[in-house]
Amino acid sequence: MTYDVSAILFDEEKIEKRISDLAACICKDFESKTPVMISVLKGSFIFLADLVRSLTIPVEIDFLAVSSYGNSTVSSGVVSIKKDLDVDVTGRDVIIVEDIVDSGLSLKYITEYVKKHGAASVSTCVLLDKPEAHKDNIKIDYLGFEIGNDFVVGYGLDYAEKYRNLPYVAVLKEEIYK
Ligand code: PRP
């Protein structure tokens, strides 16, 4: 699998350090609160697992799945719910946990969805952001890293369901998906 990547952008050490900084900010901002962390499947499962283990405040965890990409490297722009929330977010402080923001359409949709369900506050925590690809104004409260327009895999991120288990974030070689 490692032969399919052209460069490692963020190795395990860099990711761990950044997550510990993000966790410290979240703990400070949500001191004496119990936010609901909503992990957007599947890409954010590793990020969520590492992030919540760095938190020293109590949290609840839930999962949401939306579809927008399929097996393509380009967002279709159409977002729909594939797995709904189990927790009632009415009156709760919610932190949406995403692996990557590309067009931003998924995060925008999910933020609105959670607000519509009566959350007291909605924050966003994103590992990777591609600002050049945004198609709207996107609010990211806790951001790991900004990246360019490369197609990245690993640390939860896939191409056609592969590479999620790589322990680092890497650029996928173009010949794999072109
Ligand atoms: C990816 C990623 C985000 C979304 C970002 O999910 O996890 O949810 O795309 O793209 P956007 O900013 O253009 O909306 P994907 O649909 O690939 O599913 P996955 O998490 O199961 O891999």
mmCIF file with all atom_site columns, C-alpha atoms and ligand atoms in Angstrom:
data_model
loop_
_atom_site.group_PDB
_atom_site.id
_atom_site.type_symbol
_atom_site.label_atom_id
_atom_site.label_alt_id
_atom_site.label_comp_id
_atom_site.label_asym_id
_atom_site.label_entity_id
_atom_site.label_seq_id
_atom_site.pdbx_PDB_ins_code
_atom_site.Cartn_x
_atom_site.Cartn_y
_atom_site.Cartn_z
_atom_site.occupancy
_atom_site.B_iso_or_equiv
_atom_site.pdbx_formal_charge
_atom_site.auth_seq_id
_atom_site.auth_comp_id
_atom_site.auth_asym_id
_atom_site.auth_atom_id
_atom_site.pdbx_PDB_model_num
ATOM   1   C CA  . MET A 1 1   ? 0.000   0.000  0.000   1.00 0.00 ? 1   MET A CA  1
ATOM   2   C CA  . THR A 1 2   ? 2.810   2.388  0.839   1.00 0.00 ? 2   THR A CA  1
ATOM   3   C CA  . TYR A 1 3   ? 3.943   2.037  -2.787  1.00 0.00 ? 3   TYR A CA  1
ATOM   4   C CA  . ASP A 1 4   ? 0.734   3.776  -3.867  1.00 0.00 ? 4   ASP A CA  1
ATOM   5   C CA  . VAL A 1 5   ? 1.553   7.064  -2.115  1.00 0.00 ? 5   VAL A CA  1
ATOM   6   C CA  . SER A 1 6   ? 3.881   9.744  -3.427  1.00 0.00 ? 6   SER A CA  1
ATOM   7   C CA  . ALA A 1 7   ? 4.503   11.676 -0.196  1.00 0.00 ? 7   ALA A CA  1
ATOM   8   C CA  . ILE A 1 8   ? 3.697   11.519 3.484   1.00 0.00 ? 8   ILE A CA  1
ATOM   9   C CA  . LEU A 1 9   ? 2.168   14.840 4.529   1.00 0.00 ? 9   LEU A CA  1
ATOM   10  C CA  . PHE A 1 10  ? 1.643   14.188 8.241   1.00 0.00 ? 10  PHE A CA  1
ATOM   11  C CA  . ASP A 1 11  ? 3.251   11.312 10.084  1.00 0.00 ? 11  ASP A CA  1
ATOM   12  C CA  . GLU A 1 12  ? 2.036   9.739  13.330  1.00 0.00 ? 12  GLU A CA  1
ATOM   13  C CA  . GLU A 1 13  ? 4.093   12.055 15.514  1.00 0.00 ? 13  GLU A CA  1
ATOM   14  C CA  . LYS A 1 14  ? 2.835   15.244 13.824  1.00 0.00 ? 14  LYS A CA  1
ATOM   15  C CA  . ILE A 1 15  ? -0.773  14.077 13.986  1.00 0.00 ? 15  ILE A CA  1
ATOM   16  C CA  . GLU A 1 16  ? -0.487  13.096 17.639  1.00 0.00 ? 16  GLU A CA  1
ATOM   17  C CA  . LYS A 1 17  ? 1.003   16.469 18.601  1.00 0.00 ? 17  LYS A CA  1
ATOM   18  C CA  . ARG A 1 18  ? -1.654  18.434 16.681  1.00 0.00 ? 18  ARG A CA  1
ATOM   19  C CA  . ILE A 1 19  ? -4.489  16.374 18.164  1.00 0.00 ? 19  ILE A CA  1
ATOM   20  C CA  . SER A 1 20  ? -3.196  16.996 21.655  1.00 0.00 ? 20  SER A CA  1
ATOM   21  C CA  . ASP A 1 21  ? -3.265  20.775 20.949  1.00 0.00 ? 21  ASP A CA  1
ATOM   22  C CA  . LEU A 1 22  ? -6.812  20.559 19.579  1.00 0.00 ? 22  LEU A CA  1
ATOM   23  C CA  . ALA A 1 23  ? -7.908  18.488 22.565  1.00 0.00 ? 23  ALA A CA  1
ATOM   24  C CA  . ALA A 1 24  ? -6.485  21.075 24.963  1.00 0.00 ? 24  ALA A CA  1
ATOM   25  C CA  . CYS A 1 25  ? -8.486  23.847 23.219  1.00 0.00 ? 25  CYS A CA  1
ATOM   26  C CA  . ILE A 1 26  ? -11.686 21.775 23.307  1.00 0.00 ? 26  ILE A CA  1
ATOM   27  C CA  . CYS A 1 27  ? -11.219 20.968 27.020  1.00 0.00 ? 27  CYS A CA  1
ATOM   28  C CA  . LYS A 1 28  ? -10.738 24.659 27.796  1.00 0.00 ? 28  LYS A CA  1
ATOM   29  C CA  . ASP A 1 29  ? -13.752 25.792 25.740  1.00 0.00 ? 29  ASP A CA  1
ATOM   30  C CA  . PHE A 1 30  ? -16.063 23.058 27.075  1.00 0.00 ? 30  PHE A CA  1
ATOM   31  C CA  . GLU A 1 31  ? -14.881 23.005 30.672  1.00 0.00 ? 31  GLU A CA  1
ATOM   32  C CA  . SER A 1 32  ? -17.683 21.761 32.966  1.00 0.00 ? 32  SER A CA  1
ATOM   33  C CA  . LYS A 1 33  ? -19.787 20.771 29.937  1.00 0.00 ? 33  LYS A CA  1
ATOM   34  C CA  . THR A 1 34  ? -20.459 17.379 28.369  1.00 0.00 ? 34  THR A CA  1
ATOM   35  C CA  . PRO A 1 35  ? -20.520 17.872 24.616  1.00 0.00 ? 35  PRO A CA  1
ATOM   36  C CA  . VAL A 1 36  ? -21.771 15.297 22.138  1.00 0.00 ? 36  VAL A CA  1
ATOM   37  C CA  . MET A 1 37  ? -19.006 14.433 19.690  1.00 0.00 ? 37  MET A CA  1
ATOM   38  C CA  . ILE A 1 38  ? -20.547 13.446 16.369  1.00 0.00 ? 38  ILE A CA  1
ATOM   39  C CA  . SER A 1 39  ? -18.171 11.493 14.197  1.00 0.00 ? 39  SER A CA  1
ATOM   40  C CA  . VAL A 1 40  ? -18.973 11.624 10.492  1.00 0.00 ? 40  VAL A CA  1
ATOM   41  C CA  . LEU A 1 41  ? -18.422 8.112  9.111   1.00 0.00 ? 41  LEU A CA  1
ATOM   42  C CA  . LYS A 1 42  ? -16.426 6.568  7.860   1.00 0.00 ? 42  LYS A CA  1
ATOM   43  C CA  . GLY A 1 43  ? -13.422 8.827  7.394   1.00 0.00 ? 43  GLY A CA  1
ATOM   44  C CA  . SER A 1 44  ? -13.299 10.350 10.879  1.00 0.00 ? 44  SER A CA  1
ATOM   45  C CA  . PHE A 1 45  ? -13.255 7.134  12.916  1.00 0.00 ? 45  PHE A CA  1
ATOM   46  C CA  . ILE A 1 46  ? -9.515  7.152  13.629  1.00 0.00 ? 46  ILE A CA  1
ATOM   47  C CA  . PHE A 1 47  ? -9.391  10.903 14.239  1.00 0.00 ? 47  PHE A CA  1
ATOM   48  C CA  . LEU A 1 48  ? -12.308 10.607 16.678  1.00 0.00 ? 48  LEU A CA  1
ATOM   49  C CA  . ALA A 1 49  ? -10.702 7.683  18.512  1.00 0.00 ? 49  ALA A CA  1
ATOM   50  C CA  . ASP A 1 50  ? -7.446  9.570  19.044  1.00 0.00 ? 50  ASP A CA  1
ATOM   51  C CA  . LEU A 1 51  ? -9.140  12.905 19.780  1.00 0.00 ? 51  LEU A CA  1
ATOM   52  C CA  . VAL A 1 52  ? -11.526 11.649 22.475  1.00 0.00 ? 52  VAL A CA  1
ATOM   53  C CA  . ARG A 1 53  ? -8.734  9.760  24.223  1.00 0.00 ? 53  ARG A CA  1
ATOM   54  C CA  . SER A 1 54  ? -6.854  13.055 24.539  1.00 0.00 ? 54  SER A CA  1
ATOM   55  C CA  . LEU A 1 55  ? -9.816  14.815 26.179  1.00 0.00 ? 55  LEU A CA  1
ATOM   56  C CA  . THR A 1 56  ? -10.047 15.228 29.943  1.00 0.00 ? 56  THR A CA  1
ATOM   57  C CA  . ILE A 1 57  ? -13.691 16.380 29.953  1.00 0.00 ? 57  ILE A CA  1
ATOM   58  C CA  . PRO A 1 58  ? -16.646 13.995 29.805  1.00 0.00 ? 58  PRO A CA  1
ATOM   59  C CA  . VAL A 1 59  ? -18.144 13.548 26.334  1.00 0.00 ? 59  VAL A CA  1
ATOM   60  C CA  . GLU A 1 60  ? -20.820 11.509 24.634  1.00 0.00 ? 60  GLU A CA  1
ATOM   61  C CA  . ILE A 1 61  ? -20.157 9.995  21.230  1.00 0.00 ? 61  ILE A CA  1
ATOM   62  C CA  . ASP A 1 62  ? -22.450 9.413  18.296  1.00 0.00 ? 62  ASP A CA  1
ATOM   63  C CA  . PHE A 1 63  ? -22.036 8.636  14.611  1.00 0.00 ? 63  PHE A CA  1
ATOM   64  C CA  . LEU A 1 64  ? -23.601 10.039 11.482  1.00 0.00 ? 64  LEU A CA  1
ATOM   65  C CA  . ALA A 1 65  ? -23.063 8.843  7.938   1.00 0.00 ? 65  ALA A CA  1
ATOM   66  C CA  . VAL A 1 66  ? -23.709 10.976 4.901   1.00 0.00 ? 66  VAL A CA  1
ATOM   67  C CA  . SER A 1 67  ? -23.007 10.255 1.283   1.00 0.00 ? 67  SER A CA  1
ATOM   68  C CA  . SER A 1 68  ? -21.447 12.612 -1.202  1.00 0.00 ? 68  SER A CA  1
ATOM   69  C CA  . TYR A 1 69  ? -18.470 10.967 -2.936  1.00 0.00 ? 69  TYR A CA  1
ATOM   70  C CA  . GLY A 1 70  ? -19.094 7.328  -3.817  1.00 0.00 ? 70  GLY A CA  1
ATOM   71  C CA  . ASN A 1 71  ? -15.938 5.890  -5.354  1.00 0.00 ? 71  ASN A CA  1
ATOM   72  C CA  . SER A 1 72  ? -15.066 9.131  -7.103  1.00 0.00 ? 72  SER A CA  1
ATOM   73  C CA  . THR A 1 73  ? -12.280 11.545 -6.181  1.00 0.00 ? 73  THR A CA  1
ATOM   74  C CA  . VAL A 1 74  ? -14.627 14.467 -6.869  1.00 0.00 ? 74  VAL A CA  1
ATOM   75  C CA  . SER A 1 75  ? -17.583 15.409 -4.690  1.00 0.00 ? 75  SER A CA  1
ATOM   76  C CA  . SER A 1 76  ? -20.949 14.910 -6.357  1.00 0.00 ? 76  SER A CA  1
ATOM   77  C CA  . GLY A 1 77  ? -22.218 17.904 -4.386  1.00 0.00 ? 77  GLY A CA  1
ATOM   78  C CA  . VAL A 1 78  ? -25.306 15.982 -3.289  1.00 0.00 ? 78  VAL A CA  1
ATOM   79  C CA  . VAL A 1 79  ? -25.480 15.200 0.431   1.00 0.00 ? 79  VAL A CA  1
ATOM   80  C CA  . SER A 1 80  ? -27.895 12.775 2.048   1.00 0.00 ? 80  SER A CA  1
ATOM   81  C CA  . ILE A 1 81  ? -28.093 10.993 5.429   1.00 0.00 ? 81  ILE A CA  1
ATOM   82  C CA  . LYS A 1 82  ? -27.143 7.288  5.299   1.00 0.00 ? 82  LYS A CA  1
ATOM   83  C CA  . LYS A 1 83  ? -27.037 6.672  9.086   1.00 0.00 ? 83  LYS A CA  1
ATOM   84  C CA  . ASP A 1 84  ? -28.930 8.981  11.398  1.00 0.00 ? 84  ASP A CA  1
ATOM   85  C CA  . LEU A 1 85  ? -28.044 10.129 14.924  1.00 0.00 ? 85  LEU A CA  1
ATOM   86  C CA  . ASP A 1 86  ? -28.988 7.972  17.918  1.00 0.00 ? 86  ASP A CA  1
ATOM   87  C CA  . VAL A 1 87  ? -28.511 10.678 20.559  1.00 0.00 ? 87  VAL A CA  1
ATOM   88  C CA  . ASP A 1 88  ? -31.136 13.404 20.988  1.00 0.00 ? 88  ASP A CA  1
ATOM   89  C CA  . VAL A 1 89  ? -29.098 16.578 20.447  1.00 0.00 ? 89  VAL A CA  1
ATOM   90  C CA  . THR A 1 90  ? -31.849 18.936 21.632  1.00 0.00 ? 90  THR A CA  1
ATOM   91  C CA  . GLY A 1 91  ? -30.282 21.494 23.962  1.00 0.00 ? 91  GLY A CA  1
ATOM   92  C CA  . ARG A 1 92  ? -26.847 19.837 23.724  1.00 0.00 ? 92  ARG A CA  1
ATOM   93  C CA  . ASP A 1 93  ? -23.451 21.237 22.834  1.00 0.00 ? 93  ASP A CA  1
ATOM   94  C CA  . VAL A 1 94  ? -22.404 19.361 19.718  1.00 0.00 ? 94  VAL A CA  1
ATOM   95  C CA  . ILE A 1 95  ? -18.948 19.014 18.201  1.00 0.00 ? 95  ILE A CA  1
ATOM   96  C CA  . ILE A 1 96  ? -18.961 17.606 14.672  1.00 0.00 ? 96  ILE A CA  1
ATOM   97  C CA  . VAL A 1 97  ? -15.790 15.629 13.961  1.00 0.00 ? 97  VAL A CA  1
ATOM   98  C CA  . GLU A 1 98  ? -14.727 15.378 10.303  1.00 0.00 ? 98  GLU A CA  1
ATOM   99  C CA  . ASP A 1 99  ? -11.604 13.969 8.707   1.00 0.00 ? 99  ASP A CA  1
ATOM   100 C CA  . ILE A 1 100 ? -11.571 16.378 5.773   1.00 0.00 ? 100 ILE A CA  1
ATOM   101 C CA  . VAL A 1 101 ? -13.339 19.418 4.361   1.00 0.00 ? 101 VAL A CA  1
ATOM   102 C CA  . ASP A 1 102 ? -13.132 19.600 0.580   1.00 0.00 ? 102 ASP A CA  1
ATOM   103 C CA  . SER A 1 103 ? -16.035 21.461 -1.048  1.00 0.00 ? 103 SER A CA  1
ATOM   104 C CA  . GLY A 1 104 ? -17.415 21.941 2.460   1.00 0.00 ? 104 GLY A CA  1
ATOM   105 C CA  . LEU A 1 105 ? -20.885 20.826 1.354   1.00 0.00 ? 105 LEU A CA  1
ATOM   106 C CA  . SER A 1 106 ? -20.978 17.863 3.747   1.00 0.00 ? 106 SER A CA  1
ATOM   107 C CA  . LEU A 1 107 ? -19.952 19.901 6.789   1.00 0.00 ? 107 LEU A CA  1
ATOM   108 C CA  . LYS A 1 108 ? -22.387 22.688 5.887   1.00 0.00 ? 108 LYS A CA  1
ATOM   109 C CA  . TYR A 1 109 ? -25.221 20.191 5.511   1.00 0.00 ? 109 TYR A CA  1
ATOM   110 C CA  . ILE A 1 110 ? -24.399 18.374 8.766   1.00 0.00 ? 110 ILE A CA  1
ATOM   111 C CA  . THR A 1 111 ? -24.051 21.636 10.722  1.00 0.00 ? 111 THR A CA  1
ATOM   112 C CA  . GLU A 1 112 ? -27.491 22.762 9.528   1.00 0.00 ? 112 GLU A CA  1
ATOM   113 C CA  . TYR A 1 113 ? -28.923 19.297 10.226  1.00 0.00 ? 113 TYR A CA  1
ATOM   114 C CA  . VAL A 1 114 ? -27.713 19.335 13.841  1.00 0.00 ? 114 VAL A CA  1
ATOM   115 C CA  . LYS A 1 115 ? -28.949 22.917 14.367  1.00 0.00 ? 115 LYS A CA  1
ATOM   116 C CA  . LYS A 1 116 ? -32.345 21.937 12.965  1.00 0.00 ? 116 LYS A CA  1
ATOM   117 C CA  . HIS A 1 117 ? -32.516 19.189 15.592  1.00 0.00 ? 117 HIS A CA  1
ATOM   118 C CA  . GLY A 1 118 ? -32.261 21.783 18.352  1.00 0.00 ? 118 GLY A CA  1
ATOM   119 C CA  . ALA A 1 119 ? -28.611 21.678 19.461  1.00 0.00 ? 119 ALA A CA  1
ATOM   120 C CA  . ALA A 1 120 ? -27.707 24.464 21.898  1.00 0.00 ? 120 ALA A CA  1
ATOM   121 C CA  . SER A 1 121 ? -24.403 25.002 20.086  1.00 0.00 ? 121 SER A CA  1
ATOM   122 C CA  . VAL A 1 122 ? -22.670 23.424 17.111  1.00 0.00 ? 122 VAL A CA  1
ATOM   123 C CA  . SER A 1 123 ? -18.877 23.444 16.722  1.00 0.00 ? 123 SER A CA  1
ATOM   124 C CA  . THR A 1 124 ? -16.745 21.760 14.116  1.00 0.00 ? 124 THR A CA  1
ATOM   125 C CA  . CYS A 1 125 ? -13.470 19.904 14.529  1.00 0.00 ? 125 CYS A CA  1
ATOM   126 C CA  . VAL A 1 126 ? -11.719 18.946 11.284  1.00 0.00 ? 126 VAL A CA  1
ATOM   127 C CA  . LEU A 1 127 ? -8.401  17.192 10.774  1.00 0.00 ? 127 LEU A CA  1
ATOM   128 C CA  . LEU A 1 128 ? -7.698  18.385 7.221   1.00 0.00 ? 128 LEU A CA  1
ATOM   129 C CA  . ASP A 1 129 ? -9.001  21.378 5.310   1.00 0.00 ? 129 ASP A CA  1
ATOM   130 C CA  . LYS A 1 130 ? -8.645  22.096 1.592   1.00 0.00 ? 130 LYS A CA  1
ATOM   131 C CA  . PRO A 1 131 ? -9.494  25.821 1.510   1.00 0.00 ? 131 PRO A CA  1
ATOM   132 C CA  . GLU A 1 132 ? -8.948  26.075 -2.272  1.00 0.00 ? 132 GLU A CA  1
ATOM   133 C CA  . ALA A 1 133 ? -11.782 23.597 -2.846  1.00 0.00 ? 133 ALA A CA  1
ATOM   134 C CA  . HIS A 1 134 ? -14.467 25.280 -0.720  1.00 0.00 ? 134 HIS A CA  1
ATOM   135 C CA  . LYS A 1 135 ? -17.706 26.015 -2.524  1.00 0.00 ? 135 LYS A CA  1
ATOM   136 C CA  . ASP A 1 136 ? -19.246 28.019 0.329   1.00 0.00 ? 136 ASP A CA  1
ATOM   137 C CA  . ASN A 1 137 ? -18.312 29.805 3.561   1.00 0.00 ? 137 ASN A CA  1
ATOM   138 C CA  . ILE A 1 138 ? -17.242 27.069 5.946   1.00 0.00 ? 138 ILE A CA  1
ATOM   139 C CA  . LYS A 1 139 ? -16.807 27.565 9.692   1.00 0.00 ? 139 LYS A CA  1
ATOM   140 C CA  . ILE A 1 140 ? -14.129 25.332 11.218  1.00 0.00 ? 140 ILE A CA  1
ATOM   141 C CA  . ASP A 1 141 ? -13.633 25.900 14.939  1.00 0.00 ? 141 ASP A CA  1
ATOM   142 C CA  . TYR A 1 142 ? -10.840 23.391 15.549  1.00 0.00 ? 142 TYR A CA  1
ATOM   143 C CA  . LEU A 1 143 ? -8.586  22.603 12.592  1.00 0.00 ? 143 LEU A CA  1
ATOM   144 C CA  . GLY A 1 144 ? -5.708  20.143 12.395  1.00 0.00 ? 144 GLY A CA  1
ATOM   145 C CA  . PHE A 1 145 ? -3.973  21.085 9.151   1.00 0.00 ? 145 PHE A CA  1
ATOM   146 C CA  . GLU A 1 146 ? -4.577  23.011 5.935   1.00 0.00 ? 146 GLU A CA  1
ATOM   147 C CA  . ILE A 1 147 ? -3.607  21.168 2.760   1.00 0.00 ? 147 ILE A CA  1
ATOM   148 C CA  . GLY A 1 148 ? -3.552  21.885 -0.983  1.00 0.00 ? 148 GLY A CA  1
ATOM   149 C CA  . ASN A 1 149 ? -5.702  20.199 -3.591  1.00 0.00 ? 149 ASN A CA  1
ATOM   150 C CA  . ASP A 1 150 ? -3.883  16.834 -3.546  1.00 0.00 ? 150 ASP A CA  1
ATOM   151 C CA  . PHE A 1 151 ? -5.903  13.649 -3.145  1.00 0.00 ? 151 PHE A CA  1
ATOM   152 C CA  . VAL A 1 152 ? -4.942  12.364 0.294   1.00 0.00 ? 152 VAL A CA  1
ATOM   153 C CA  . VAL A 1 153 ? -5.453  8.994  1.975   1.00 0.00 ? 153 VAL A CA  1
ATOM   154 C CA  . GLY A 1 154 ? -4.653  7.325  5.275   1.00 0.00 ? 154 GLY A CA  1
ATOM   155 C CA  . TYR A 1 155 ? -5.546  7.913  8.913   1.00 0.00 ? 155 TYR A CA  1
ATOM   156 C CA  . GLY A 1 156 ? -9.186  7.107  8.081   1.00 0.00 ? 156 GLY A CA  1
ATOM   157 C CA  . LEU A 1 157 ? -9.283  8.613  4.591   1.00 0.00 ? 157 LEU A CA  1
ATOM   158 C CA  . ASP A 1 158 ? -9.848  6.262  1.680   1.00 0.00 ? 158 ASP A CA  1
ATOM   159 C CA  . TYR A 1 159 ? -9.769  5.902  -2.032  1.00 0.00 ? 159 TYR A CA  1
ATOM   160 C CA  . ALA A 1 160 ? -12.403 3.339  -3.080  1.00 0.00 ? 160 ALA A CA  1
ATOM   161 C CA  . GLU A 1 161 ? -12.425 2.102  0.552   1.00 0.00 ? 161 GLU A CA  1
ATOM   162 C CA  . LYS A 1 162 ? -8.669  1.352  0.612   1.00 0.00 ? 162 LYS A CA  1
ATOM   163 C CA  . TYR A 1 163 ? -5.841  3.010  2.559   1.00 0.00 ? 163 TYR A CA  1
ATOM   164 C CA  . ARG A 1 164 ? -7.938  3.992  5.629   1.00 0.00 ? 164 ARG A CA  1
ATOM   165 C CA  . ASN A 1 165 ? -5.628  1.973  7.873   1.00 0.00 ? 165 ASN A CA  1
ATOM   166 C CA  . LEU A 1 166 ? -2.420  3.783  6.936   1.00 0.00 ? 166 LEU A CA  1
ATOM   167 C CA  . PRO A 1 167 ? -1.198  5.405  10.173  1.00 0.00 ? 167 PRO A CA  1
ATOM   168 C CA  . TYR A 1 168 ? -0.235  8.649  8.384   1.00 0.00 ? 168 TYR A CA  1
ATOM   169 C CA  . VAL A 1 169 ? -1.830  11.097 5.913   1.00 0.00 ? 169 VAL A CA  1
ATOM   170 C CA  . ALA A 1 170 ? -0.277  10.754 2.466   1.00 0.00 ? 170 ALA A CA  1
ATOM   171 C CA  . VAL A 1 171 ? -0.758  11.931 -1.124  1.00 0.00 ? 171 VAL A CA  1
ATOM   172 C CA  . LEU A 1 172 ? -2.115  9.177  -3.370  1.00 0.00 ? 172 LEU A CA  1
ATOM   173 C CA  . LYS A 1 173 ? -0.175  8.678  -6.594  1.00 0.00 ? 173 LYS A CA  1
ATOM   174 C CA  . GLU A 1 174 ? -2.156  10.063 -9.520  1.00 0.00 ? 174 GLU A CA  1
ATOM   175 C CA  . GLU A 1 175 ? -1.838  6.848  -11.537 1.00 0.00 ? 175 GLU A CA  1
ATOM   176 C CA  . ILE A 1 176 ? -3.921  5.046  -8.912  1.00 0.00 ? 176 ILE A CA  1
ATOM   177 C CA  . TYR A 1 177 ? -7.041  7.107  -9.534  1.00 0.00 ? 177 TYR A CA  1
ATOM   178 C CA  . LYS A 1 178 ? -6.571  8.574  -13.048 1.00 0.00 ? 178 LYS A CA  1
HETATM 179 C C1  . PRP B 2 .   ? -15.512 12.615 2.720   1.00 0.00 ? 1   PRP B C1  1
HETATM 180 C C2  . PRP B 2 .   ? -15.128 13.238 4.054   1.00 0.00 ? 1   PRP B C2  1
HETATM 181 C C3  . PRP B 2 .   ? -16.187 14.267 4.262   1.00 0.00 ? 1   PRP B C3  1
HETATM 182 C C4  . PRP B 2 .   ? -16.552 14.708 2.858   1.00 0.00 ? 1   PRP B C4  1
HETATM 183 C C5  . PRP B 2 .   ? -15.838 15.984 2.543   1.00 0.00 ? 1   PRP B C5  1
HETATM 184 O O1  . PRP B 2 .   ? -16.424 11.601 2.983   1.00 0.00 ? 1   PRP B O1  1
HETATM 185 O O2  . PRP B 2 .   ? -15.103 12.281 5.082   1.00 0.00 ? 1   PRP B O2  1
HETATM 186 O O3  . PRP B 2 .   ? -17.329 13.733 4.929   1.00 0.00 ? 1   PRP B O3  1
HETATM 187 O O4  . PRP B 2 .   ? -16.110 13.671 1.986   1.00 0.00 ? 1   PRP B O4  1
HETATM 188 O O5  . PRP B 2 .   ? -16.151 16.430 1.249   1.00 0.00 ? 1   PRP B O5  1
HETATM 189 P P1  . PRP B 2 .   ? -16.907 17.785 0.958   1.00 0.00 ? 1   PRP B P1  1
HETATM 190 O O6  . PRP B 2 .   ? -16.283 18.858 1.805   1.00 0.00 ? 1   PRP B O6  1
HETATM 191 O O7  . PRP B 2 .   ? -16.649 18.011 -0.514  1.00 0.00 ? 1   PRP B O7  1
HETATM 192 O O8  . PRP B 2 .   ? -18.364 17.602 1.243   1.00 0.00 ? 1   PRP B O8  1
HETATM 193 P P2  . PRP B 2 .   ? -16.817 10.485 1.911   1.00 0.00 ? 1   PRP B P2  1
HETATM 194 O O9  . PRP B 2 .   ? -18.130 10.848 1.276   1.00 0.00 ? 1   PRP B O9  1
HETATM 195 O O10 . PRP B 2 .   ? -15.662 10.235 0.991   1.00 0.00 ? 1   PRP B O10 1
HETATM 196 O O11 . PRP B 2 .   ? -17.111 9.224  2.806   1.00 0.00 ? 1   PRP B O11 1
HETATM 197 P P3  . PRP B 2 .   ? -16.162 8.446  3.824   1.00 0.00 ? 1   PRP B P3  1
HETATM 198 O O12 . PRP B 2 .   ? -15.925 9.372  5.010   1.00 0.00 ? 1   PRP B O12 1
HETATM 199 O O13 . PRP B 2 .   ? -16.965 7.246  4.181   1.00 0.00 ? 1   PRP B O13 1
HETATM 200 O O14 . PRP B 2 .   ? -14.868 8.110  3.131   1.00 0.00 ? 1   PRP B O14 1
#
